[in-house]
Coordinates of C-alpha atoms in Angstrom, one line a residue:
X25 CA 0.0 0.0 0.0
X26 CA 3.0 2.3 1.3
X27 CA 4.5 1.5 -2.6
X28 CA 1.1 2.6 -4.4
X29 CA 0.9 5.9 -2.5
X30 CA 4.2 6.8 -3.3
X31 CA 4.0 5.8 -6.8
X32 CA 0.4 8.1 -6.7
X33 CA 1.9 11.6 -6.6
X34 CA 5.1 10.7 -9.5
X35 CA 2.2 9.8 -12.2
X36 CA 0.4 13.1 -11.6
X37 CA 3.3 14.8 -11.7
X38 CA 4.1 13.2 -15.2
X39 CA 1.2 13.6 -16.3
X40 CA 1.4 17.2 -15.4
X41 CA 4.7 17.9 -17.2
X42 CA 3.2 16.1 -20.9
X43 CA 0.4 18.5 -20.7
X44 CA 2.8 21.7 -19.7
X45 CA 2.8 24.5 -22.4
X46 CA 5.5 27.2 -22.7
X47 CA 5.0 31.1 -23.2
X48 CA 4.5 31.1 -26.9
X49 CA 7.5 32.7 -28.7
X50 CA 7.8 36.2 -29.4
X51 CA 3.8 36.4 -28.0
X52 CA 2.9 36.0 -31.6
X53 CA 4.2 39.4 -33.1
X54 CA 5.5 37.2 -36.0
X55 CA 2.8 35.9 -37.0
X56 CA 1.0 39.1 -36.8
X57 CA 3.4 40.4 -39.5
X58 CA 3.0 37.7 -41.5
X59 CA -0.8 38.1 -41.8
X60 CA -0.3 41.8 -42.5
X61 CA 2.4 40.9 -45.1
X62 CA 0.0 38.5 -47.0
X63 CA -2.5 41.6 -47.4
X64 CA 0.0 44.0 -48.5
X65 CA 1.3 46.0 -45.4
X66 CA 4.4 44.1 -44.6
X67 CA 6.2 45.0 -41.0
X68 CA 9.9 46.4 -41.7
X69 CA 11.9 43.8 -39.8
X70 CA 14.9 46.5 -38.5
X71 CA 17.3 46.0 -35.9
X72 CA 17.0 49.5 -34.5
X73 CA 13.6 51.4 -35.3
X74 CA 15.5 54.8 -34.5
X75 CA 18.4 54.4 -37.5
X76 CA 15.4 53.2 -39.7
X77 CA 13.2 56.0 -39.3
X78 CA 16.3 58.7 -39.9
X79 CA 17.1 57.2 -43.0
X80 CA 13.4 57.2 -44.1
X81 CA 12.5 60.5 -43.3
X82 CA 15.8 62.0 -45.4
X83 CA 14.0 61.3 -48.7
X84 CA 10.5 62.7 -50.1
X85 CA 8.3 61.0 -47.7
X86 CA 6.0 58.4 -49.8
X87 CA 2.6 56.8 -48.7
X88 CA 4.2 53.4 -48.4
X89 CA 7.6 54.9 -46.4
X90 CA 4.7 56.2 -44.2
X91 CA 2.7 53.3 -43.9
X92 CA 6.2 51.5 -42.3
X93 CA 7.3 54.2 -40.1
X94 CA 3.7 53.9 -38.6
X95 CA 3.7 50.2 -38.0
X96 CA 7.1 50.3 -36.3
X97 CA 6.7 53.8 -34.4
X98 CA 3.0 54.2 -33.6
X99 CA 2.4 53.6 -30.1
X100 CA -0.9 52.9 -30.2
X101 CA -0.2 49.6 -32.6
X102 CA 2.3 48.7 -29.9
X103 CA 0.1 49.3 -27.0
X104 CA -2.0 46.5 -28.8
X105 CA 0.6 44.0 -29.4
X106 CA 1.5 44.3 -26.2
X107 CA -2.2 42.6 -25.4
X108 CA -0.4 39.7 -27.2
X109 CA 1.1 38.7 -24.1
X110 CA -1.8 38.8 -21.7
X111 CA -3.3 36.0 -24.6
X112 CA 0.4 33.8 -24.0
X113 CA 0.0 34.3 -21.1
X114 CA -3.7 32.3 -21.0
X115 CA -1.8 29.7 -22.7
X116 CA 1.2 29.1 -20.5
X117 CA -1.4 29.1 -17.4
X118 CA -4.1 26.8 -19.6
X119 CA -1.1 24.1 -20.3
X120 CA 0.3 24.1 -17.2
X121 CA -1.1 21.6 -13.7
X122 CA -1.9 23.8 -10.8
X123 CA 0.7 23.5 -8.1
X124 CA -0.1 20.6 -5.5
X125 CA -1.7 21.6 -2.1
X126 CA 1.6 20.8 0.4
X127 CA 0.0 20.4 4.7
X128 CA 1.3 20.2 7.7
X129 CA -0.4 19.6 11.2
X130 CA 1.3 19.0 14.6
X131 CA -0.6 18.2 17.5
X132 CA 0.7 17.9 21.2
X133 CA 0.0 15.0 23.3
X134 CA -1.4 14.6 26.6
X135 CA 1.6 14.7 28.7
X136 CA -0.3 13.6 31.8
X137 CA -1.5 10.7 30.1
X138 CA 2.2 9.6 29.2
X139 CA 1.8 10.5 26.1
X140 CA 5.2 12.6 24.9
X141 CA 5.5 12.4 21.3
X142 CA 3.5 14.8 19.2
X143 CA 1.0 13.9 16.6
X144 CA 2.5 14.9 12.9
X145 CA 0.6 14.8 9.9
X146 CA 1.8 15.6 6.5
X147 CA -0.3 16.1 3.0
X148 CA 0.4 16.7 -0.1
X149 CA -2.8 17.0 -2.5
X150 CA -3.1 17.5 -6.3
X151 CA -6.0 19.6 -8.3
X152 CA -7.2 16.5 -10.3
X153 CA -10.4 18.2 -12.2
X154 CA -7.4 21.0 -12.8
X155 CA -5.3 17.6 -15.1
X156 CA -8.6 15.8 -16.4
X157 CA -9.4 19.5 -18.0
X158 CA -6.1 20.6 -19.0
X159 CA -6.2 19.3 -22.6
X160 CA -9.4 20.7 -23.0
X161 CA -8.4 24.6 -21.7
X162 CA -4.9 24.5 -23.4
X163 CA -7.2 23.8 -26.4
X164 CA -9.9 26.8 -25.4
X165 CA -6.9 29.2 -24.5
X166 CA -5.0 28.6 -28.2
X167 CA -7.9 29.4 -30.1
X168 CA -8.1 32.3 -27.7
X169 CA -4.3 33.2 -28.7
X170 CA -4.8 32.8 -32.9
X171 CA -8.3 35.2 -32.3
X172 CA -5.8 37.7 -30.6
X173 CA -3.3 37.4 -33.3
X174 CA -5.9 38.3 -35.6
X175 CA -7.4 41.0 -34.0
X176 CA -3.7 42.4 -33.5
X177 CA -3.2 42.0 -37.1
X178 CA -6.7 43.9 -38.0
X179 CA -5.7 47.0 -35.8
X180 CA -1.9 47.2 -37.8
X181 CA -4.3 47.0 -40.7
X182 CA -6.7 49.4 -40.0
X183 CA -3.7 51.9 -38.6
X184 CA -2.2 50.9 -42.3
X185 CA -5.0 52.5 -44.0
X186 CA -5.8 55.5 -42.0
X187 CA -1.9 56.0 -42.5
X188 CA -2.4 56.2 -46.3
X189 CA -5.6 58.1 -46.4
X190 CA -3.6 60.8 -43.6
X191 CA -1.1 60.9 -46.7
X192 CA -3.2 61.9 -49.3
X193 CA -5.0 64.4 -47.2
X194 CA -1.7 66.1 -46.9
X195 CA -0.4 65.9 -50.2
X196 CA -3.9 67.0 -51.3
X197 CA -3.5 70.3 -48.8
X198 CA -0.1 71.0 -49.8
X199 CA -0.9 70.8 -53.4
X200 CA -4.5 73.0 -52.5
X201 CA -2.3 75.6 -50.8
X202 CA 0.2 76.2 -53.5
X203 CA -3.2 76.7 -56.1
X204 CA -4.6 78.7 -53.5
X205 CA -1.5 81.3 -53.0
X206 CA -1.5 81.2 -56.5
X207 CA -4.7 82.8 -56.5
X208 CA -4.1 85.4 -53.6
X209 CA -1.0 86.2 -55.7
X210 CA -2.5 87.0 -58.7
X211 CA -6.4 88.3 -56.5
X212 CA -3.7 91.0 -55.3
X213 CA -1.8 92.0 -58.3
X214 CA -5.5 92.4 -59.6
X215 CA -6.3 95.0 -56.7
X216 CA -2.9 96.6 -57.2
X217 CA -3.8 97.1 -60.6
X218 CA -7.5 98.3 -59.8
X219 CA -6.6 100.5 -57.2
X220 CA -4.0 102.3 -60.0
X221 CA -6.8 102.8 -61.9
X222 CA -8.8 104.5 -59.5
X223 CA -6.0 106.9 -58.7
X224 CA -6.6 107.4 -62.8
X225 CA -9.9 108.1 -61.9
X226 CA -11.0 105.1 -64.6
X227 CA -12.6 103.1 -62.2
X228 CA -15.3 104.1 -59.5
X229 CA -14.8 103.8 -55.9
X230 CA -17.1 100.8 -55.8
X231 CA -15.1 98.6 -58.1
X232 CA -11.8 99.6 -56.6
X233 CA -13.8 98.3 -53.2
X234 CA -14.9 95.2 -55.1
X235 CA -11.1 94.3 -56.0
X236 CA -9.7 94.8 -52.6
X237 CA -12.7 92.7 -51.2
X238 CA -11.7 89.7 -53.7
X239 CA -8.3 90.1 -52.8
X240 CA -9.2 89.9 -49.0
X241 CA -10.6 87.0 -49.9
X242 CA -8.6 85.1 -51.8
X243 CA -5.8 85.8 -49.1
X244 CA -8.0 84.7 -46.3
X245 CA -8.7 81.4 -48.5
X246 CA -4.6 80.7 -48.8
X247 CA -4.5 81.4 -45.2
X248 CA -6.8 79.0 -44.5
X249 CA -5.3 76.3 -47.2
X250 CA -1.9 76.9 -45.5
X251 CA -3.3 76.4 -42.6
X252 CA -4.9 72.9 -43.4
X253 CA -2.1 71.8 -45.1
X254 CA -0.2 72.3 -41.2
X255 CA -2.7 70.2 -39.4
X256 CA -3.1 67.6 -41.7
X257 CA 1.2 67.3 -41.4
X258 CA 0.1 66.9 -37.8
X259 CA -2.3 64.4 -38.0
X260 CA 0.3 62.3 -40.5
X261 CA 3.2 62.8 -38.3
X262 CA 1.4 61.8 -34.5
X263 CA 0.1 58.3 -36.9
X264 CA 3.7 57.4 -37.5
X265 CA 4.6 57.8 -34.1
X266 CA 6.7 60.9 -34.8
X267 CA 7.4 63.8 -32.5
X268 CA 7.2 67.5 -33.2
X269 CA 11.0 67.6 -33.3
X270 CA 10.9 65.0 -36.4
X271 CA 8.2 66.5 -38.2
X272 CA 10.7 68.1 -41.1
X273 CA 10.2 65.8 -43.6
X274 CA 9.6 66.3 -46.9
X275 CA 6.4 65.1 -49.1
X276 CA 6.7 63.0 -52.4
X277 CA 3.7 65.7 -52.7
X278 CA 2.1 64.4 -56.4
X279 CA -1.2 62.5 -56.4
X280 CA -1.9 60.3 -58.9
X281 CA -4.5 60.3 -61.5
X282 CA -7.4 57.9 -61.5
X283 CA -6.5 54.4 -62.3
X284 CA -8.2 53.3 -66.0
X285 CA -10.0 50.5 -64.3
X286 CA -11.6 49.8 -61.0
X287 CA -12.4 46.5 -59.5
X288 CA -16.0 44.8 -59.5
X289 CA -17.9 45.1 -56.2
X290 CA -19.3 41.6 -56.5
X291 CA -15.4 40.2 -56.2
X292 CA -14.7 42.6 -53.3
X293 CA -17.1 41.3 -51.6
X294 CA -16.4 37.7 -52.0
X295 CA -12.5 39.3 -51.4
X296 CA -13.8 41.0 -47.9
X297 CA -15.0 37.8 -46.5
X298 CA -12.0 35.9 -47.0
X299 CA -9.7 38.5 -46.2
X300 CA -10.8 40.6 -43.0
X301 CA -8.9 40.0 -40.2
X302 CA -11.7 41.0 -37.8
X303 CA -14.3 38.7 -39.3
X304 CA -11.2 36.1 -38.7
X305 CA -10.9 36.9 -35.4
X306 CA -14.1 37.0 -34.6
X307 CA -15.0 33.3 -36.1
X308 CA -11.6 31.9 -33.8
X309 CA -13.1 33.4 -30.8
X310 CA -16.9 32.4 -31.7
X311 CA -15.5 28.5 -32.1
X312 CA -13.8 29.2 -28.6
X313 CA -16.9 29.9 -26.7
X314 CA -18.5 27.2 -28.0
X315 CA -16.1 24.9 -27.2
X316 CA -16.1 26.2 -24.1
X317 CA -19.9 26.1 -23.8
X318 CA -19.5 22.3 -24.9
X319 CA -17.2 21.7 -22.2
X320 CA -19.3 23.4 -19.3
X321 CA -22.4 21.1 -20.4
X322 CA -20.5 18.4 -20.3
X323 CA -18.7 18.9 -16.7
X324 CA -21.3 20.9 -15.1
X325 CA -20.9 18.4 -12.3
X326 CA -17.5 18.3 -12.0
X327 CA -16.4 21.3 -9.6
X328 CA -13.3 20.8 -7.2
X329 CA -11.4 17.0 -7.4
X330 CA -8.1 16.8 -5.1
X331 CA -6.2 13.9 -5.3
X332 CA -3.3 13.7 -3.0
X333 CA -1.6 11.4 -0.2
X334 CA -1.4 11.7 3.6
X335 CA 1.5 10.3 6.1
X336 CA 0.4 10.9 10.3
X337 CA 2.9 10.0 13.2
X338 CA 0.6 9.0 15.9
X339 CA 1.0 9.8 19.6
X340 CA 3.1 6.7 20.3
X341 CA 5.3 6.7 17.3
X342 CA 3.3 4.5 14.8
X343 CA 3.5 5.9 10.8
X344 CA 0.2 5.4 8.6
X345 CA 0.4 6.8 5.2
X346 CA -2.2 6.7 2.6
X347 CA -4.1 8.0 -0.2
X348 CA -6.6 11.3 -0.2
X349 CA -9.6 12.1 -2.2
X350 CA -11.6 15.5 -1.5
X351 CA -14.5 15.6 -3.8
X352 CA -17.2 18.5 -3.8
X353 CA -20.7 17.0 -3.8
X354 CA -23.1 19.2 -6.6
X355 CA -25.9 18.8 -4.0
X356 CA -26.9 22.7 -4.0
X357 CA -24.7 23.8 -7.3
X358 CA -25.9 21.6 -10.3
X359 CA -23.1 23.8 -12.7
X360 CA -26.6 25.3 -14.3
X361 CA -25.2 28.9 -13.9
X362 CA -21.8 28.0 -15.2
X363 CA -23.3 26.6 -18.3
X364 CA -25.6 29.6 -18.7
X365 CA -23.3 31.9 -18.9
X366 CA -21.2 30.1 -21.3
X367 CA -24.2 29.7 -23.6
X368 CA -25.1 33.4 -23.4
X369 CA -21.5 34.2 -24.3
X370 CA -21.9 32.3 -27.1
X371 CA -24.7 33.8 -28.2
X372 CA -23.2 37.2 -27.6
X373 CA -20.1 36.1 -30.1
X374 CA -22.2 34.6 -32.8
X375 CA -24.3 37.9 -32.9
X376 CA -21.1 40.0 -33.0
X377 CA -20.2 38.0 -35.7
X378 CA -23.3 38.1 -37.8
X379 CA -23.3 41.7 -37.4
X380 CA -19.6 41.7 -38.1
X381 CA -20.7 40.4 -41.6
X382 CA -23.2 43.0 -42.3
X383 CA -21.4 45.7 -41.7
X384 CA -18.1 44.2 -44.0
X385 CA -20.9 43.9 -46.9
X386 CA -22.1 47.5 -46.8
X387 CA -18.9 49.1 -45.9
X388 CA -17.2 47.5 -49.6
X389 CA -20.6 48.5 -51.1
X390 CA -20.7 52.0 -50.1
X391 CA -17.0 52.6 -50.2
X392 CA -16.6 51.0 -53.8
X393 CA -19.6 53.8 -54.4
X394 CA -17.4 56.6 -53.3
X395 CA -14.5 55.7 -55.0
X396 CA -16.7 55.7 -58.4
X397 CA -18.0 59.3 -57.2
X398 CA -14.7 60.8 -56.9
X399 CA -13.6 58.9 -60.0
X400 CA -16.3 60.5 -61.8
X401 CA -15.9 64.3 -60.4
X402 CA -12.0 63.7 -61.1
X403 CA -12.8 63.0 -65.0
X404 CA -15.1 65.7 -65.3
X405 CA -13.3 68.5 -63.6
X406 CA -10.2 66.9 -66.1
X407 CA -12.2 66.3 -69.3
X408 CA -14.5 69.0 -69.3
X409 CA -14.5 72.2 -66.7
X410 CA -10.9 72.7 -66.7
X411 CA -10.1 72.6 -71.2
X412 CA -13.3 75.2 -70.7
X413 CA -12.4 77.6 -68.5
X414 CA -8.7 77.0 -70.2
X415 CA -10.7 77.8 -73.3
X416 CA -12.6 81.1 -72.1
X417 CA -9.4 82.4 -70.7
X418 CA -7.8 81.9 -73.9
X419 CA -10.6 83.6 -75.3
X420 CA -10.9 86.5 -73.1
X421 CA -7.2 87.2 -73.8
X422 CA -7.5 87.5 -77.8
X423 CA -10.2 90.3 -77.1
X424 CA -9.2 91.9 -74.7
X425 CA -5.2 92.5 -76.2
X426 CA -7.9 93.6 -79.2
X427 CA -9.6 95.9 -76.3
X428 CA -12.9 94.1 -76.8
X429 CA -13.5 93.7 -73.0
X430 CA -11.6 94.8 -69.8
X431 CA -8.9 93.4 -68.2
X432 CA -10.7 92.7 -64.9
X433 CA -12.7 90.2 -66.8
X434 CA -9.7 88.1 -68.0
X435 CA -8.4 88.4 -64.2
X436 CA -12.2 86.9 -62.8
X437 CA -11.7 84.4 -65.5
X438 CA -8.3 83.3 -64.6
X439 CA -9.6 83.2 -61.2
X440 CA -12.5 80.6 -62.1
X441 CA -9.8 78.9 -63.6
X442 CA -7.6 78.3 -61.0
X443 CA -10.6 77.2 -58.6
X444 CA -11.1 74.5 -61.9
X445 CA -7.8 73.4 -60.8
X446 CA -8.1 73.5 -57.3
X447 CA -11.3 71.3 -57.2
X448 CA -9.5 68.7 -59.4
X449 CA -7.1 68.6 -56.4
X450 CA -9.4 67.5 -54.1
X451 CA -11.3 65.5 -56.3
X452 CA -8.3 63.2 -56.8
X453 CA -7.3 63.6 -53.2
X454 CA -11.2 62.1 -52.1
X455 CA -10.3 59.5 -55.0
X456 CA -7.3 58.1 -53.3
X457 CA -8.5 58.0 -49.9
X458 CA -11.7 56.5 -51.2
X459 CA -9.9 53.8 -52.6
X460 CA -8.0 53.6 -49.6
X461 CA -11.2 53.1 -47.4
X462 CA -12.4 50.5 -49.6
X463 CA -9.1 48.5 -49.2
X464 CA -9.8 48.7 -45.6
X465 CA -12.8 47.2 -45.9
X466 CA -12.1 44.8 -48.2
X467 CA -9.2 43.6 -45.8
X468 CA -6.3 43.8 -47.8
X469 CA -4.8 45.9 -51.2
X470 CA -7.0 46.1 -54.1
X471 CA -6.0 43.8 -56.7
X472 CA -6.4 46.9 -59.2
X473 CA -3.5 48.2 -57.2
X474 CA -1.5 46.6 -59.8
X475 CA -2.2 48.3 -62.7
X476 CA 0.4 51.6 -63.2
X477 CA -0.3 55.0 -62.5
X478 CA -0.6 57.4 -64.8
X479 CA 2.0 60.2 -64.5
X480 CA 1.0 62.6 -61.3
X481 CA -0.4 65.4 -60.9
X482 CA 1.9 68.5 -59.9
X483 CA 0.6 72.3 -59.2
X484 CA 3.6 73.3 -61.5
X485 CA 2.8 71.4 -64.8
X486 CA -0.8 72.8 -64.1
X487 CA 0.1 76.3 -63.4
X488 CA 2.4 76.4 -66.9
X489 CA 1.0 77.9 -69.4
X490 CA -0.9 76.2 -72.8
X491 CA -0.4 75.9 -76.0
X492 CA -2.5 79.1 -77.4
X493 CA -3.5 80.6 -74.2
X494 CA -2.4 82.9 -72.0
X495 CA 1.8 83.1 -71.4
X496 CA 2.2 83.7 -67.6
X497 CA 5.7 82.8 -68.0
X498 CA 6.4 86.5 -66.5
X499 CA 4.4 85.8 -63.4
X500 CA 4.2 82.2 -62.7
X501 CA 1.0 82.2 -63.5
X502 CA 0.2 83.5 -59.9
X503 CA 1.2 87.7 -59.8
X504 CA 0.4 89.8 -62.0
X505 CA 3.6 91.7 -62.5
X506 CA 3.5 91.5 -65.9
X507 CA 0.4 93.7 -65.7
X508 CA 2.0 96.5 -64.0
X509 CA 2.9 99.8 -66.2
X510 CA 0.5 99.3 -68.9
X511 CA -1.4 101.9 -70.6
X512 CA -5.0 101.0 -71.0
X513 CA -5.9 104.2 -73.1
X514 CA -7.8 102.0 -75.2
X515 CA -10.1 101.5 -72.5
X516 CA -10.6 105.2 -70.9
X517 CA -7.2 105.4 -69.8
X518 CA -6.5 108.9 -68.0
X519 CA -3.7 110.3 -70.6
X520 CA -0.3 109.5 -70.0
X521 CA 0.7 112.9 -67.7
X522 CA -2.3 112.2 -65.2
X523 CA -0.8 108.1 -65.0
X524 CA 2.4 108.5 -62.1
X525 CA 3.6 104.8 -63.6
X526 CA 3.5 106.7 -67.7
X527 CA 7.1 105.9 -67.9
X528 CA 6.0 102.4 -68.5
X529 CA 3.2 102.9 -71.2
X530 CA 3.2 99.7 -73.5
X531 CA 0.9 101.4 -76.1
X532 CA -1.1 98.8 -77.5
X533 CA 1.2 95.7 -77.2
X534 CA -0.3 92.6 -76.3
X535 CA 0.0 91.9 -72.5
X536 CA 2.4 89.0 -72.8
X537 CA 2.5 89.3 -69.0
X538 CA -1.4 87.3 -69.0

């Protein structure tokens, strides 16, 4: 009997240690990349973050350079991987045998009674309903851990994409600034020019009032461009985990045109369902609960098992040693709350998840609808408003160099022009961060991605001047300094002694300065 007691506690122990689980290496993190890598957003794998982001932020800063300073810098994606090792931690603790109960009682004899030698008892007692459900947590607490993988992976996803789409709102504000000083610059060689009239006394007091207003206005819209174009550097540089001091990087600022094909919403759906992380995750931790749920029906009875072994010293000196079983009796507790709460949690995921669905299907449909929208404003502010109001500046030029209108009108023209240009910007701009929202919710890049861009856009090709219209070559297309000094007899110029700029009368020469 003494040999089967002793023999009792070494096959727990064993097997204890077949069932033990380690702390899962690197909590995960590599498999994280590796699911973000498989969708397009791969993880830089550097050896020092700090060297890497130095030497990234000395070039033009791109949307993809972006994207990989964010998933290595942002602390927010790092406060969530760190959640990776509460999960490892579930799986160590799930794998492992809880640590045996050790007792010890001493009790004094009657020393009146003879009795001298005290009464020692020692116990050592093992968790068996802990062993006979070890396989079946380790199994509940790994599913667990690949559901918190995938979540991880879903929120360096989601950080990727709102990365990109912080990109092209601030190439798309730097570009709207430059179009919109370009405006003030030329709204305010305009009032220059009207208020040199006035002092001509060929304009009334009113339209000198009307060109200083425009030019307040125009001014107050740079500011405000400028001033966009700041914050939304802000926004980029707190995604990639940047601080203030680091914010002097350059943009790669030049959007891309449309792309000559988009993909069809029936395949992005079909795409989103296989690809979304979330969904993923939320399917691991739906089977989880339900095999938990299974589990709790099945041992609803089964609360507290100890298994262990006991060795007394009686009062005069004899040993007894055998085995222990404490065993809690469901004679009150039937387990029925246990196993209600695990079916309610499993309810709860499965809902989550159904709902999950839902809202992947209309997120791809509405998203691919926006990215047609913008696609649409983008071609016809391209193919029609901008070669018109190109075309009535043009125009406006050949009469008025033949004095057939006045030059304010070519200015108010130009002007129309330029805001042509500027909402092209930002029609392009709400292009490329549509598309980028409909990656997101599709899960993954597009596979349109792979078709190549057309060349990009740049506020200096569109500010050159056009074949046949007007040469602002002298003003970059933005002041008027060309205009300055001309005699506008033609028009009901004061004569040339009442003009205090007549030294620079250009007679009727074409203004080669528009």
């Amino acid at each position: 009997m003494v040999s089967r007691f002793k023999l009792l506690p070494a096959s727990l122990l064993a097997a204890g240690l077949v069932g033990c689980a380690s702390v899962p290496a690197d909590w995960g993190r590599a498999d994280v990349g590796k699911m973000t890598a498989e969708r397009g957003r791969a993880v830089p794998q550097v050896a020092d973050a700090k060297s890497f982001t130095t030497q990234a932020l000395s070039t033009p800063l791109t949307a993809d350079t972006a994207v990989q300073l964010a998933l290595i810098n942002n602390p927010d994606l790092r406060r969530e991987t760190a959640r990776l090792g509460f999960a490892a931690a579930e799986v160590y603790n799930a794998g492992r045998l809880a640590n045996p109960v050790f007792s010890l009682t001493r009790m004094s004899g009657d020393s009146s009674a003879g009795a001298n030698v005290p009464q020692l008892t020692l116990g050592l007692a093992f968790n068996f309903a802990n062993l006979l459900f070890l396989p079946a947590n380790s199994r509940i607490a790994g599913a667990q851990f690949e559901a918190a993988k995938l979540e991880v992976a879903s929120v360096a996803m989601d950080l990727a994409a709102e990365v990109e789409s912080a990109w092209y709102a601030a190439v798309g504000a730097d570009q709207l600034a430059q179009m919109r000083d370009a405006a003030a610059r030329a709204q305010r060689a305009s009032a220059d020019l009207a208020q040199r009239f006035f002092d001509a006394g060929n304009i009334s007091a009113r339209e000198l009032a009307m060109e200083k207003a425009a030019a307040s206005q125009a001014v107050l819209a740079a500011i405000s461009a400028r001033a966009q174009a700041v914050e939304s550097r802000a926004a980029l540089n707190r995604l990639m985990g940047l601080s203030a001091a680091q914010s002097q990087w350059a943009l790669d600022a030049r959007l891309a045109e449309p792309l000559p094909q988009e993909d069809e919403v029936a395949v992005l759906q079909k795409l989103a369902l296989e690809s979304r992380l979330d969904l993923a995750s939320l399917h691991r931790r739906a089977e989880a609960i339900a095999d938990r749920y299974g589990f709790a029906r099945r041992t609803r009875l089964i609360d507290g098992i100890e298994i262990g072994a006991k060795r007394e010293r009686d009062f005069d000196g004899a040993l007894d040693a055998g085995p222990t079983v404490a065993l809690k009796l469901p004679l009150f507790n039937w387990g029925g709350g246990r196993v209600a709460a695990a079916q309610a949690a499993l309810d709860q995921a499965e809902t989550e998840l159904d709902g999950r669905v839902l809202d992947v299907s209309n997120q791809v449909q509405l998203a691919a609808a926006k990215v047609q929208a913008n696609r649409a404003l983008a071609r016809e502010f391209k193919g029609a408003l901008i070669p018109q109001r190109e075309a009535v500046v043009a125009q406006m030029q050949l009469e008025q160099n033949y004095m057939l209108i006045g030059l304010f009108e070519v200015i108010l023209a130009k002007q129309q022009e330029y805001e042509a240009y500027a909402g092209y910007i930002d029609a392009v701009r709400d292009y490329w961060t549509a598309r980028t929202e409909l990656a997101r919710a599709v899960g993954r890049n597009l596979p349109s991605a792979q078709q190549p861009a057309d060349p990009t856009l740049d506020p200096a090709e569109l500010l050159k001047p056009k074949g046949g219209g007007m040469d602002h070559s002298q003003h970059s297309m933005g002041g008027m300094e060309g205009m300055k000094g001309m005699n506008h007899s033609g028009h009901g110029a004061a004569p040339a002694a009442a003009d205090p700029h007549a030294g620079h009368d250009m007679g009727d020469k074409p203004m080669e300065g528009m």
